[in-house]
């Protein structure tokens, strides 16, 4: 078949099938093939090149490859699922193993939860009969614990009293002639004042049993019914200018003073009452001792500066204690008069109530989960210095984790004679057994059991 140019006329009449030329009437029965696109130049190429045809064996091969790919992908998914199911427990075990190792060797890590808090939640619901005041305290037994940064608790003051704490701490800031409670300036709120958070609730608790018609007054019944003689220490940490802030503290505690609720120094001895007010932070010591015949605000003495010579010398032979030489054991350690620094002899029961120190700063880091002999001598020297002056030894900044090390340090301090421990986890502290001690009143329990 040759190429066609111009018009190619095809006669469709059967009578002219054998004619070589167009018939006279061809115009009526002919079709213009070029115009209709029925015949083009590519027809020749199509006639020369045969169409490509897929063989059946090729299609089957491609299908088998696709099936193998699907099966392989499904097998990979199953392998990943199995690996995850088997590997996740192994990863968790490795994680908690490393956590336990750090807890044992360094004592500087904690679990993701605190089981004591979970147990204590149900215990608190079971023992607290009311929502506030005397009903909230109920029959709680006093424990030698101080609520550190108490204003951060869910219910400041009330939570500590419900657990039997014998001390609470409030950081106060003076702004606009009012005292606000908070750890930092950014955390202060106009609704959380020193008066509304501590003074007013204490007055309500102390006057709850006052007969109607009588003037509210403290009668010596105390905060805790089971221990009427137990005083509650209100530690006020002055964060702003000492003199001005102290004057506002005196003004806002005037009601407690008028009711006779504050412990005081009468010039000869300390008269304990329901509340003992102690000032720390920027408190000016001179302002506290200005009145020599009457004081109802006491100073928080530096416990680390009251260190006294231990019965045996501190050893430097242990490699664990090698780095402890940089610790500050207090100015008293460098003196010769029985280890007592004369400049600190003014701290006594007439001027101070607490003698406090940071555990980490003065005692040091606790390695291997227990206190070294050197650290024990430092603790004993500090407590000895506080006892000789009639002060309550208080340790704050005790490591909070791991809980096993924390609890161990708590009990060692109390057994050695520490009077108060500053804690943040109220429930965990309340769940400890504080009945057995070593020094001071520690043998009362033994005397009760020992026959005459």
CSV table of C-alpha atoms in Angstrom, one decimal:
chain,number,residue,atom,x,y,z
A,1,UNK,CA,0.0,0.0,0.0
A,2,UNK,CA,1.5,3.3,-1.1
A,3,UNK,CA,1.3,6.7,0.3
A,4,UNK,CA,-1.7,8.8,-0.7
A,5,UNK,CA,-1.7,12.5,-1.4
A,6,UNK,CA,-4.6,14.7,-1.9
A,7,UNK,CA,-8.0,13.0,-2.0
A,8,UNK,CA,-8.3,9.2,-2.2
A,9,UNK,CA,-11.8,8.4,-3.5
A,10,UNK,CA,-13.2,5.0,-2.8
A,11,UNK,CA,-16.2,3.9,-4.9
A,12,UNK,CA,-18.6,1.9,-2.7
A,13,UNK,CA,-20.9,0.9,-5.6
A,14,UNK,CA,-20.7,-2.8,-6.2
A,15,UNK,CA,-21.0,-2.4,-10.0
A,16,UNK,CA,-17.7,-0.6,-10.2
A,17,UNK,CA,-15.6,-2.9,-8.1
A,18,UNK,CA,-13.4,-3.9,-11.0
A,19,UNK,CA,-13.0,-0.4,-12.5
A,20,UNK,CA,-9.6,1.2,-12.4
A,21,UNK,CA,-10.9,4.7,-12.3
A,22,UNK,CA,-13.7,6.5,-10.6
A,23,UNK,CA,-17.1,6.1,-12.1
A,24,UNK,CA,-19.2,9.1,-13.1
A,25,UNK,CA,-21.4,8.9,-10.0
A,26,UNK,CA,-18.6,8.2,-7.6
A,27,UNK,CA,-19.0,11.6,-6.0
A,28,UNK,CA,-22.2,10.5,-4.5
A,29,UNK,CA,-21.0,7.3,-3.0
A,30,UNK,CA,-17.3,8.0,-2.2
A,31,UNK,CA,-15.7,8.8,1.2
A,32,UNK,CA,-12.8,11.2,1.7
A,33,UNK,CA,-10.5,8.9,3.8
A,34,UNK,CA,-8.0,11.6,4.4
A,35,UNK,CA,-10.6,14.0,5.6
A,36,UNK,CA,-12.1,11.4,8.0
A,37,UNK,CA,-8.7,10.3,9.3
A,38,UNK,CA,-9.3,6.7,8.2
A,39,UNK,CA,-6.0,6.4,6.4
A,40,UNK,CA,-2.7,8.2,7.5
A,41,UNK,CA,1.0,7.9,7.0
A,42,UNK,CA,1.3,5.8,10.2
A,43,UNK,CA,-0.8,3.0,8.7
A,44,UNK,CA,2.2,1.9,6.8
A,45,UNK,CA,4.4,1.8,9.9
A,46,UNK,CA,1.7,-0.1,11.8
A,47,UNK,CA,1.5,-2.6,9.0
A,48,UNK,CA,5.3,-3.1,9.0
A,49,UNK,CA,5.7,-3.2,13.0
A,50,UNK,CA,3.6,-5.9,14.6
A,51,UNK,CA,1.9,-5.1,18.0
A,52,UNK,CA,3.7,-6.1,21.3
A,53,UNK,CA,2.0,-9.0,23.0
A,54,UNK,CA,2.7,-10.1,26.6
A,55,UNK,CA,3.4,-13.7,27.0
A,56,UNK,CA,1.5,-15.6,29.7
A,57,UNK,CA,4.7,-16.7,31.4
A,58,UNK,CA,5.8,-13.1,31.9
A,59,UNK,CA,2.5,-12.1,33.6
A,60,UNK,CA,2.8,-15.1,35.9
A,61,UNK,CA,6.4,-14.2,36.9
A,62,UNK,CA,5.4,-10.6,37.8
A,63,UNK,CA,2.5,-11.9,39.8
A,64,UNK,CA,4.8,-14.2,41.7
A,65,UNK,CA,7.2,-11.3,42.5
A,66,UNK,CA,4.3,-9.2,43.8
A,67,UNK,CA,3.1,-12.0,46.0
A,68,UNK,CA,6.6,-12.5,47.4
A,69,UNK,CA,6.9,-8.8,48.2
A,70,UNK,CA,3.5,-8.8,50.0
A,71,UNK,CA,4.5,-11.9,52.0
A,72,UNK,CA,7.9,-10.3,52.9
A,73,UNK,CA,6.2,-7.1,54.1
A,74,UNK,CA,3.8,-9.0,56.2
A,75,UNK,CA,6.6,-11.1,57.7
A,76,UNK,CA,8.5,-7.9,58.5
A,77,UNK,CA,5.5,-6.5,60.3
A,78,UNK,CA,5.1,-9.7,62.4
A,79,UNK,CA,8.8,-9.6,63.2
A,80,UNK,CA,8.6,-6.0,64.4
A,81,UNK,CA,5.6,-6.8,66.6
A,82,UNK,CA,7.4,-9.8,68.1
A,83,UNK,CA,10.5,-7.7,68.7
A,84,UNK,CA,8.5,-5.0,70.4
A,85,UNK,CA,6.7,-7.4,72.6
A,86,UNK,CA,9.9,-9.1,73.7
A,87,UNK,CA,12.1,-6.0,73.7
A,88,UNK,CA,9.9,-3.6,75.7
A,89,UNK,CA,10.1,-5.6,78.9
A,90,UNK,CA,13.9,-5.9,78.4
A,91,UNK,CA,14.2,-2.1,77.9
A,92,UNK,CA,12.1,-1.4,81.0
A,93,UNK,CA,14.1,-3.9,83.1
A,94,UNK,CA,17.3,-2.2,81.9
A,95,UNK,CA,15.9,1.2,82.8
A,96,UNK,CA,14.9,0.3,86.3
A,97,UNK,CA,18.1,-1.6,86.8
A,98,UNK,CA,20.2,1.5,86.0
A,99,UNK,CA,17.9,3.5,88.2
A,100,UNK,CA,18.4,1.1,91.1
A,101,UNK,CA,22.1,1.1,90.5
A,102,UNK,CA,22.2,4.9,90.7
A,103,UNK,CA,20.0,4.8,93.8
A,104,UNK,CA,22.4,2.3,95.5
A,105,UNK,CA,25.7,3.9,94.6
A,106,UNK,CA,25.0,7.6,94.4
A,107,UNK,CA,21.7,8.1,96.2
A,108,UNK,CA,20.8,10.9,93.8
A,109,UNK,CA,17.8,9.6,91.8
A,110,UNK,CA,14.2,8.8,92.5
A,111,UNK,CA,11.5,6.6,91.1
A,112,UNK,CA,8.8,8.0,88.9
A,113,UNK,CA,6.2,7.7,91.7
A,114,UNK,CA,6.1,7.7,95.4
A,115,UNK,CA,4.4,4.7,96.9
A,116,UNK,CA,4.2,6.4,100.3
A,117,UNK,CA,2.0,9.1,98.8
A,118,UNK,CA,-0.4,6.6,97.3
A,119,UNK,CA,-0.7,4.8,100.6
A,120,UNK,CA,-0.9,8.0,102.6
A,121,UNK,CA,-3.8,9.3,100.4
A,122,UNK,CA,-6.2,6.6,101.7
A,123,UNK,CA,-4.8,6.9,105.2
A,124,UNK,CA,-5.5,10.6,105.3
A,125,UNK,CA,-9.0,10.1,104.1
A,126,UNK,CA,-9.5,7.5,106.8
A,127,UNK,CA,-8.2,9.6,109.7
A,128,UNK,CA,-9.3,13.1,109.0
A,129,UNK,CA,-12.9,13.6,110.2
A,130,UNK,CA,-13.4,17.2,109.2
A,131,UNK,CA,-12.2,19.7,106.7
A,132,UNK,CA,-10.6,22.4,108.9
A,133,UNK,CA,-9.7,23.6,112.4
A,134,UNK,CA,-10.0,21.2,115.3
A,135,UNK,CA,-11.9,18.7,113.3
A,136,UNK,CA,-9.1,18.5,110.8
A,137,UNK,CA,-6.5,17.9,113.4
A,138,UNK,CA,-8.5,15.3,115.2
A,139,UNK,CA,-6.4,13.0,117.4
A,140,UNK,CA,-3.1,13.6,115.4
A,141,UNK,CA,0.0,12.8,117.4
A,142,UNK,CA,2.9,15.3,117.3
A,143,UNK,CA,6.0,14.2,115.4
A,144,UNK,CA,9.5,15.9,115.3
A,145,UNK,CA,8.9,17.3,111.8
A,146,UNK,CA,8.7,20.8,110.4
A,147,UNK,CA,6.8,21.6,107.2
A,148,UNK,CA,9.4,23.2,104.9
A,149,UNK,CA,7.9,25.8,102.6
A,150,UNK,CA,4.5,25.0,104.0
A,151,UNK,CA,2.7,27.4,101.8
A,152,UNK,CA,3.3,25.1,98.8
A,153,UNK,CA,1.1,22.4,100.3
A,154,UNK,CA,-2.4,21.9,99.1
A,155,UNK,CA,-3.8,23.3,102.3
A,156,UNK,CA,-1.1,25.4,104.0
A,157,UNK,CA,-0.9,24.9,107.8
A,158,UNK,CA,-3.9,22.6,107.9
A,159,UNK,CA,-2.2,19.7,106.1
A,160,UNK,CA,0.8,20.0,108.4
A,161,UNK,CA,-1.4,20.0,111.5
A,162,UNK,CA,-3.5,17.1,110.3
A,163,UNK,CA,-0.2,15.0,110.1
A,164,UNK,CA,1.0,16.1,113.5
A,165,UNK,CA,3.8,18.4,112.5
A,166,UNK,CA,5.2,20.5,115.3
A,167,UNK,CA,6.5,23.3,113.0
A,168,UNK,CA,5.5,25.2,109.8
A,169,UNK,CA,7.5,27.6,107.7
A,170,UNK,CA,6.4,30.7,105.9
A,171,UNK,CA,8.5,32.9,103.6
A,172,UNK,CA,7.1,36.4,103.9
A,173,UNK,CA,7.6,39.4,101.6
A,174,UNK,CA,6.7,43.0,102.5
A,175,UNK,CA,4.9,44.9,99.7
A,176,UNK,CA,2.3,47.7,99.9
A,177,UNK,CA,2.4,47.5,103.7
A,178,UNK,CA,1.3,43.9,103.7
A,179,UNK,CA,3.0,40.5,104.2
A,180,UNK,CA,2.6,38.0,101.3
A,181,UNK,CA,3.7,34.4,101.4
A,182,UNK,CA,5.6,32.7,98.6
A,183,UNK,CA,8.9,31.2,97.7
A,184,UNK,CA,9.7,33.8,94.9
A,185,UNK,CA,8.4,37.2,94.0
A,186,UNK,CA,6.9,35.8,90.9
A,187,UNK,CA,4.9,33.3,93.0
A,188,UNK,CA,3.2,35.9,95.2
A,189,UNK,CA,-0.5,36.3,95.1
A,190,UNK,CA,-2.7,39.0,96.7
A,191,UNK,CA,-5.0,36.2,98.0
A,192,UNK,CA,-2.2,34.4,99.9
A,193,UNK,CA,-1.1,36.7,102.7
A,194,UNK,CA,0.6,35.9,106.0
A,195,UNK,CA,-2.5,36.9,107.9
A,196,UNK,CA,-5.0,34.9,105.9
A,197,UNK,CA,-2.8,31.8,105.5
A,198,UNK,CA,-1.5,31.4,109.1
A,199,UNK,CA,-2.5,34.0,111.6
A,200,UNK,CA,-6.3,33.9,111.1
A,201,UNK,CA,-6.5,30.0,110.9
A,202,UNK,CA,-4.4,29.7,114.0
A,203,UNK,CA,-6.7,32.1,115.9
A,204,UNK,CA,-9.8,30.1,114.7
A,205,UNK,CA,-8.3,26.8,115.9
A,206,UNK,CA,-7.2,28.1,119.2
A,207,UNK,CA,-10.5,29.8,120.0
A,208,UNK,CA,-12.7,27.0,118.7
A,209,UNK,CA,-13.5,25.7,122.2
A,210,UNK,CA,-14.0,29.1,123.8
A,211,UNK,CA,-17.4,29.3,125.4
A,212,UNK,CA,-19.8,31.7,123.8
A,213,UNK,CA,-19.8,35.2,125.4
A,214,UNK,CA,-16.2,34.9,126.7
A,215,UNK,CA,-13.2,36.7,125.3
A,216,UNK,CA,-11.1,34.4,123.2
A,217,UNK,CA,-8.0,33.4,125.1
A,218,UNK,CA,-5.4,30.6,125.0
A,219,UNK,CA,-5.9,28.4,128.1
A,220,UNK,CA,-2.9,26.1,127.6
A,221,UNK,CA,-4.7,23.3,125.9
A,222,UNK,CA,-2.3,23.4,123.0
A,223,UNK,CA,-2.9,22.6,119.3
A,224,UNK,CA,-3.0,18.9,119.8
A,225,UNK,CA,-5.5,17.3,122.2
A,226,UNK,CA,-3.3,14.3,122.8
A,227,UNK,CA,-0.3,16.5,123.8
A,228,UNK,CA,-1.5,19.8,125.2
A,229,UNK,CA,2.0,20.9,126.2
A,230,UNK,CA,3.3,20.6,122.7
A,231,UNK,CA,4.0,24.0,121.2
A,232,UNK,CA,3.7,24.7,117.5
A,233,UNK,CA,6.7,26.5,116.0
A,234,UNK,CA,5.8,29.2,113.4
A,235,UNK,CA,9.1,29.9,111.5
A,236,UNK,CA,8.9,33.2,109.6
A,237,UNK,CA,11.6,33.6,106.9
A,238,UNK,CA,11.9,37.3,106.2
A,239,UNK,CA,12.7,37.8,102.5
A,240,UNK,CA,12.6,41.6,102.4
A,241,UNK,CA,14.2,44.3,104.5
A,242,UNK,CA,14.7,42.9,107.9
A,243,UNK,CA,13.7,45.8,110.2
A,244,UNK,CA,10.6,46.8,108.3
A,245,UNK,CA,9.4,43.3,107.7
A,246,UNK,CA,9.9,42.3,111.3
A,247,UNK,CA,7.8,45.2,112.5
A,248,UNK,CA,4.9,44.1,110.3
A,249,UNK,CA,5.3,40.5,111.6
A,250,UNK,CA,5.0,42.0,115.2
A,251,UNK,CA,1.9,43.9,114.2
A,252,UNK,CA,0.1,41.0,112.5
A,253,UNK,CA,0.7,38.6,115.4
A,254,UNK,CA,-0.6,41.1,117.9
A,255,UNK,CA,-3.9,39.2,118.3
A,256,UNK,CA,-2.0,36.0,119.3
A,257,UNK,CA,0.0,38.1,121.7
A,258,UNK,CA,-3.1,39.6,123.3
A,259,UNK,CA,-4.7,36.2,123.7
A,260,UNK,CA,-1.6,34.9,125.5
A,261,UNK,CA,-0.8,32.3,122.8
A,262,UNK,CA,2.9,33.1,122.2
A,263,UNK,CA,5.8,31.6,124.1
A,264,UNK,CA,7.9,34.3,125.7
A,265,UNK,CA,11.0,35.0,127.7
A,266,UNK,CA,10.2,36.8,130.9
A,267,UNK,CA,13.7,37.9,131.8
A,268,UNK,CA,14.5,34.7,133.7
A,269,UNK,CA,13.0,31.7,131.9
A,270,UNK,CA,11.1,30.7,128.8
A,271,UNK,CA,7.3,30.3,129.3
A,272,UNK,CA,6.0,27.9,126.6
A,273,UNK,CA,2.6,28.5,125.1
A,274,UNK,CA,0.6,27.2,122.2
A,275,UNK,CA,2.7,29.1,119.5
A,276,UNK,CA,6.4,29.7,119.4
A,277,UNK,CA,7.3,32.4,116.9
A,278,UNK,CA,10.8,32.1,115.4
A,279,UNK,CA,12.3,34.5,112.8
A,280,UNK,CA,15.0,33.7,110.3
A,281,UNK,CA,16.3,34.9,106.9
A,282,UNK,CA,16.9,38.7,107.0
A,283,UNK,CA,15.9,39.0,110.6
A,284,UNK,CA,18.1,41.4,112.5
A,285,UNK,CA,19.5,39.7,115.5
A,286,UNK,CA,20.0,43.0,117.4
A,287,UNK,CA,16.2,43.8,117.1
A,288,UNK,CA,15.4,40.4,118.6
A,289,UNK,CA,17.5,40.8,121.7
A,290,UNK,CA,16.8,44.6,122.1
A,291,UNK,CA,14.3,43.9,124.9
A,292,UNK,CA,16.1,42.1,127.8
A,293,UNK,CA,13.1,41.5,129.9
A,294,UNK,CA,10.5,40.2,127.4
A,295,UNK,CA,10.7,38.5,124.1
A,296,UNK,CA,8.1,36.5,122.2
A,297,UNK,CA,10.0,36.3,118.9
A,298,UNK,CA,13.1,34.1,118.9
A,299,UNK,CA,16.0,34.0,116.6
A,300,UNK,CA,17.0,31.0,114.4
A,301,UNK,CA,20.6,30.3,115.4
A,302,UNK,CA,23.1,28.9,113.0
A,303,UNK,CA,23.6,25.3,114.0
A,304,UNK,CA,26.7,24.8,111.9
A,305,UNK,CA,28.4,27.6,113.9
A,306,UNK,CA,27.7,25.9,117.3
A,307,UNK,CA,29.8,22.8,116.5
A,308,UNK,CA,31.6,21.5,119.6
A,309,UNK,CA,34.5,19.2,120.0
A,310,UNK,CA,33.5,15.5,119.7
A,311,UNK,CA,34.5,12.9,122.2
A,312,UNK,CA,36.9,11.4,119.6
A,313,UNK,CA,38.8,13.1,116.8
A,314,UNK,CA,37.5,13.2,113.3
A,315,UNK,CA,39.3,10.7,111.0
A,316,UNK,CA,40.7,11.6,107.6
A,317,UNK,CA,41.9,8.1,106.8
A,318,UNK,CA,38.8,7.1,104.8
A,319,UNK,CA,39.0,7.7,101.1
A,320,UNK,CA,35.2,8.5,101.1
A,321,UNK,CA,35.9,11.4,103.5
A,322,UNK,CA,38.8,12.8,101.5
A,323,UNK,CA,36.7,15.5,99.9
A,324,UNK,CA,35.0,16.5,103.1
A,325,UNK,CA,37.9,18.8,104.1
A,326,UNK,CA,36.3,21.5,102.0
A,327,UNK,CA,33.1,21.5,104.1
A,328,UNK,CA,32.3,24.2,106.5
A,329,UNK,CA,32.0,22.7,110.0
A,330,UNK,CA,31.4,26.0,111.6
A,331,UNK,CA,33.6,28.7,113.1
A,332,UNK,CA,33.5,26.9,116.5
A,333,UNK,CA,35.7,24.1,115.1
A,334,UNK,CA,38.8,26.4,114.9
A,335,UNK,CA,38.6,27.6,118.5
A,336,UNK,CA,40.4,26.2,121.6
A,337,UNK,CA,37.8,26.7,124.4
A,338,UNK,CA,36.4,23.3,124.4
A,339,UNK,CA,35.4,23.8,120.8
A,340,UNK,CA,33.1,26.6,121.6
A,341,UNK,CA,33.4,29.9,119.7
A,342,UNK,CA,32.9,32.8,122.2
A,343,UNK,CA,31.2,35.0,119.7
A,344,UNK,CA,28.4,32.4,119.5
A,345,UNK,CA,27.8,32.1,123.2
A,346,UNK,CA,24.9,34.6,123.0
A,347,UNK,CA,22.8,32.0,121.3
A,348,UNK,CA,20.8,30.4,124.1
A,349,UNK,CA,17.3,29.8,125.2
A,350,UNK,CA,16.7,33.5,126.0
A,351,UNK,CA,17.4,34.6,122.4
A,352,UNK,CA,16.8,31.6,120.2
A,353,UNK,CA,14.6,28.6,119.9
A,354,UNK,CA,15.8,26.8,116.8
A,355,UNK,CA,19.4,26.2,115.8
A,356,UNK,CA,19.2,25.3,112.1
A,357,UNK,CA,21.6,24.3,109.3
A,358,UNK,CA,21.6,22.9,105.8
A,359,UNK,CA,22.4,19.2,105.9
A,360,UNK,CA,24.1,19.2,102.5
A,361,UNK,CA,26.2,22.3,103.2
A,362,UNK,CA,27.4,21.4,106.7
A,363,UNK,CA,27.3,17.5,106.7
A,364,UNK,CA,27.9,16.9,103.0
A,365,UNK,CA,26.9,14.4,100.3
A,366,UNK,CA,25.9,11.0,101.4
A,367,UNK,CA,27.8,8.4,99.4
A,368,UNK,CA,26.9,4.7,99.2
A,369,UNK,CA,23.6,5.2,101.0
A,370,UNK,CA,25.0,5.7,104.5
A,371,UNK,CA,26.7,8.4,106.6
A,372,UNK,CA,30.5,8.1,107.0
A,373,UNK,CA,32.2,8.2,110.5
A,374,UNK,CA,33.4,11.7,109.7
A,375,UNK,CA,29.9,12.9,108.9
A,376,UNK,CA,28.5,11.3,112.1
A,377,UNK,CA,31.0,13.3,114.2
A,378,UNK,CA,30.0,16.5,112.5
A,379,UNK,CA,26.4,15.8,113.2
A,380,UNK,CA,27.1,14.9,116.8
A,381,UNK,CA,29.2,18.0,117.3
A,382,UNK,CA,26.5,20.3,116.0
A,383,UNK,CA,23.7,18.7,118.0
A,384,UNK,CA,26.0,18.8,121.1
A,385,UNK,CA,26.5,22.5,120.6
A,386,UNK,CA,22.7,23.1,120.3
A,387,UNK,CA,21.9,21.0,123.4
A,388,UNK,CA,24.4,22.9,125.6
A,389,UNK,CA,22.7,26.1,124.8
A,390,UNK,CA,19.2,24.7,125.3
A,391,UNK,CA,18.2,25.0,121.6
A,392,UNK,CA,16.3,22.8,119.3
A,393,UNK,CA,18.6,21.3,116.6
A,394,UNK,CA,16.9,21.5,113.2
A,395,UNK,CA,18.3,20.1,109.9
A,396,UNK,CA,17.0,21.2,106.5
A,397,UNK,CA,18.0,20.4,103.0
A,398,UNK,CA,18.2,16.7,103.8
A,399,UNK,CA,18.4,14.6,100.5
A,400,UNK,CA,14.9,13.8,99.4
A,401,UNK,CA,15.8,10.8,97.2
A,402,UNK,CA,16.1,8.0,97.0
A,403,UNK,CA,13.5,7.5,99.7
A,404,UNK,CA,15.4,4.7,101.4
A,405,UNK,CA,18.5,7.0,101.9
A,406,UNK,CA,16.2,9.9,103.0
A,407,UNK,CA,14.4,7.8,105.6
A,408,UNK,CA,17.7,6.4,106.8
A,409,UNK,CA,19.1,9.9,107.3
A,410,UNK,CA,15.9,11.0,109.0
A,411,UNK,CA,16.1,8.3,111.6
A,412,UNK,CA,19.8,8.7,112.2
A,413,UNK,CA,19.4,12.4,112.9
A,414,UNK,CA,16.6,11.9,115.3
A,415,UNK,CA,18.3,9.0,117.1
A,416,UNK,CA,21.4,11.2,117.4
A,417,UNK,CA,19.3,13.9,119.1
A,418,UNK,CA,18.0,16.2,116.4
A,419,UNK,CA,14.8,17.8,117.6
A,420,UNK,CA,13.3,18.8,114.2
A,421,UNK,CA,13.6,17.7,110.6
A,422,UNK,CA,12.4,20.0,107.8
A,423,UNK,CA,10.6,18.0,105.2
A,424,UNK,CA,8.5,18.6,102.1
A,425,UNK,CA,6.8,15.2,101.9
A,426,UNK,CA,4.4,15.5,104.8
A,427,UNK,CA,2.7,12.1,104.4
A,428,UNK,CA,6.0,10.2,104.1
A,429,UNK,CA,7.3,11.8,107.3
A,430,UNK,CA,4.1,11.1,109.1
A,431,UNK,CA,4.3,7.4,108.3
A,432,UNK,CA,7.7,7.0,110.0
A,433,UNK,CA,8.1,5.6,113.5
A,434,UNK,CA,9.5,8.4,115.6
A,435,UNK,CA,9.0,6.8,119.0
A,436,UNK,CA,12.5,5.5,119.7
A,437,UNK,CA,15.4,7.9,120.2
A,438,UNK,CA,18.9,7.8,121.6
A,439,UNK,CA,19.7,11.1,123.3
A,440,UNK,CA,17.8,13.3,125.7
A,441,UNK,CA,14.3,12.0,126.2
A,442,UNK,CA,15.2,8.9,124.2
A,443,UNK,CA,15.3,6.6,127.3
A,444,UNK,CA,11.8,7.5,128.5
A,445,UNK,CA,10.3,4.6,126.6
A,446,UNK,CA,12.9,2.3,128.2
A,447,UNK,CA,12.3,3.6,131.7
A,448,UNK,CA,8.6,2.9,131.2
A,449,UNK,CA,9.3,-0.7,130.4
A,450,UNK,CA,12.1,-1.3,132.9
A,451,UNK,CA,10.8,-2.6,136.3
A,452,UNK,CA,12.0,-0.8,139.4
